[in-house]
Tab-separated table of C-alpha atoms in Angstrom:
chain	number	residue	atom	x	y	z
A	10	UNK	CA	-15.781	17.701	-13.879
A	11	UNK	CA	-17.479	15.848	-11.044
A	12	UNK	CA	-16.437	12.332	-9.980
A	13	UNK	CA	-19.000	9.976	-8.786
A	14	UNK	CA	-18.723	8.409	-5.320
A	15	UNK	CA	-18.503	4.914	-6.949
A	16	UNK	CA	-15.326	5.989	-8.878
A	17	UNK	CA	-13.844	7.503	-5.823
A	18	UNK	CA	-14.398	4.325	-3.853
A	19	UNK	CA	-12.946	2.169	-6.592
A	20	UNK	CA	-9.904	4.406	-6.830
A	21	UNK	CA	-9.443	4.327	-3.034
A	22	UNK	CA	-9.797	0.539	-3.032
A	23	UNK	CA	-7.156	0.219	-5.678
A	24	UNK	CA	-4.730	1.711	-3.288
A	25	UNK	CA	-6.026	0.151	-0.122
A	26	UNK	CA	-6.082	-3.378	-1.437
A	27	UNK	CA	-2.907	-3.051	-3.498
A	28	UNK	CA	-2.647	-5.504	-6.299
A	29	UNK	CA	-6.006	-7.198	-5.712
A	30	UNK	CA	-7.856	-3.820	-5.779
A	31	UNK	CA	-6.025	-2.478	-8.808
A	32	UNK	CA	-6.568	-5.668	-10.835
A	33	UNK	CA	-10.266	-5.772	-9.874
A	34	UNK	CA	-10.666	-2.209	-11.088
A	35	UNK	CA	-8.741	-2.764	-14.320
A	36	UNK	CA	-10.686	-6.061	-15.021
A	37	UNK	CA	-14.169	-5.026	-14.161
A	38	UNK	CA	-14.216	-1.242	-14.347
A	39	UNK	CA	-11.728	-0.402	-16.994
A	40	UNK	CA	-14.091	2.152	-18.623
A	41	UNK	CA	-14.075	4.259	-15.436
A	42	UNK	CA	-11.155	6.556	-16.340
A	43	UNK	CA	-10.672	7.947	-12.908
A	44	UNK	CA	-10.661	4.652	-11.115
A	45	UNK	CA	-8.434	3.081	-13.852
A	46	UNK	CA	-5.916	5.887	-13.530
A	47	UNK	CA	-5.539	5.347	-9.817
A	48	UNK	CA	-5.426	1.613	-10.300
A	49	UNK	CA	-2.431	2.023	-12.693
A	50	UNK	CA	-0.823	4.370	-10.107
A	51	UNK	CA	-1.264	1.713	-7.458
A	52	UNK	CA	0.325	-0.869	-9.546
A	53	UNK	CA	3.291	1.253	-10.356
A	54	UNK	CA	3.871	1.839	-6.558
A	55	UNK	CA	3.673	-1.868	-5.883
A	56	UNK	CA	6.156	-2.537	-8.657
A	57	UNK	CA	8.524	0.068	-7.279
A	58	UNK	CA	8.278	-1.518	-3.891
A	59	UNK	CA	9.244	-4.851	-5.343
A	60	UNK	CA	11.875	-3.712	-7.758
A	61	UNK	CA	13.812	-1.450	-5.215
A	62	UNK	CA	15.232	-4.282	-3.181
A	63	UNK	CA	15.712	-6.488	-6.264
A	64	UNK	CA	17.826	-3.756	-8.005
A	65	UNK	CA	19.783	-3.141	-4.780
A	66	UNK	CA	20.495	-6.915	-4.455
A	67	UNK	CA	21.842	-7.225	-7.951
A	68	UNK	CA	24.034	-4.054	-7.585
A	69	UNK	CA	25.177	-5.038	-4.084
A	70	UNK	CA	26.026	-8.539	-5.291
A	71	UNK	CA	28.327	-7.113	-8.015
A	72	UNK	CA	29.809	-4.405	-5.644
A	73	UNK	CA	30.582	-7.126	-3.078
A	74	UNK	CA	33.252	-8.535	-5.219
A	75	UNK	CA	35.402	-5.383	-4.683
A	76	UNK	CA	37.896	-6.328	-2.014
A	77	UNK	CA	37.926	-4.244	1.158
A	78	UNK	CA	35.189	-1.731	0.291
A	79	UNK	CA	32.533	-3.949	-1.418
A	80	UNK	CA	30.815	-5.072	1.732
A	81	UNK	CA	30.377	-1.686	3.371
A	82	UNK	CA	29.543	-0.032	-0.036
A	83	UNK	CA	26.846	-2.688	-0.678
A	84	UNK	CA	25.422	-2.034	2.667
A	85	UNK	CA	25.507	1.602	2.190
A	86	UNK	CA	23.538	1.347	-1.026
A	87	UNK	CA	20.726	-0.110	0.991
A	88	UNK	CA	19.881	3.514	1.900
A	89	UNK	CA	18.557	3.730	-1.655
A	90	UNK	CA	16.052	1.085	-0.856
A	91	UNK	CA	15.018	2.974	2.293
A	92	UNK	CA	14.573	6.122	0.208
A	93	UNK	CA	12.495	4.314	-2.355
A	94	UNK	CA	10.233	2.819	0.344
A	95	UNK	CA	9.721	6.340	1.836
A	96	UNK	CA	8.823	7.705	-1.652
A	97	UNK	CA	6.394	4.713	-2.169
A	98	UNK	CA	4.773	5.380	1.144
A	99	UNK	CA	4.455	9.019	0.380
A	100	UNK	CA	3.042	8.261	-3.108
A	101	UNK	CA	0.650	5.728	-1.612
A	102	UNK	CA	-0.649	8.219	0.993
A	103	UNK	CA	-0.976	10.929	-1.630
A	104	UNK	CA	-2.832	8.519	-3.934
A	105	UNK	CA	-5.254	7.626	-1.156
A	106	UNK	CA	-5.974	11.276	-0.466
A	107	UNK	CA	-6.220	12.213	-4.116
A	108	UNK	CA	-8.634	9.359	-4.814
A	109	UNK	CA	-11.080	10.496	-2.071
A	110	UNK	CA	-10.714	14.094	-3.109
A	111	UNK	CA	-11.419	13.274	-6.785
A	112	UNK	CA	-8.051	14.585	-7.900
A	113	UNK	CA	-6.378	12.936	-10.889
A	114	UNK	CA	-2.708	13.839	-10.191
A	115	UNK	CA	0.239	11.587	-10.728
A	116	UNK	CA	1.874	10.401	-7.629
A	117	UNK	CA	5.321	11.876	-6.904
A	118	UNK	CA	8.451	10.187	-8.166
A	119	UNK	CA	6.609	7.151	-9.788
A	120	UNK	CA	3.597	8.646	-11.338
A	121	UNK	CA	5.108	9.141	-14.726
A	122	UNK	CA	5.823	5.380	-15.065
A	123	UNK	CA	2.199	4.553	-15.714
A	124	UNK	CA	2.646	5.557	-19.429
A	125	UNK	CA	4.851	2.447	-19.754
A	126	UNK	CA	2.065	0.138	-18.527
A	127	UNK	CA	0.306	-1.645	-21.384
A	128	UNK	CA	-3.067	-1.406	-19.585
């Protein structure tokens, strides 16, 4: 299966321009399966980058109520946010490379989440 250069560029732009690029691809080039696949991957990575600190904040707020250990435990849980950001950066770089190499592989850690997108 050969992927046209136009599809590769659209897929690359969906990662490079984050939400704007992904939405553009999904609105105007939905029939291009390769570009749409990478646009959904990009949206999942952006969602993970937004949700990671939000989930940490909610959990840390609850843990902070534990006297004595709540504060340090809440701060220690922030390492989960850092790990999520490292995974997002790795997935983003992998998506950029795969889009230019005409590979349609799910990004690590978050790629399976695209099946939950109603797009």
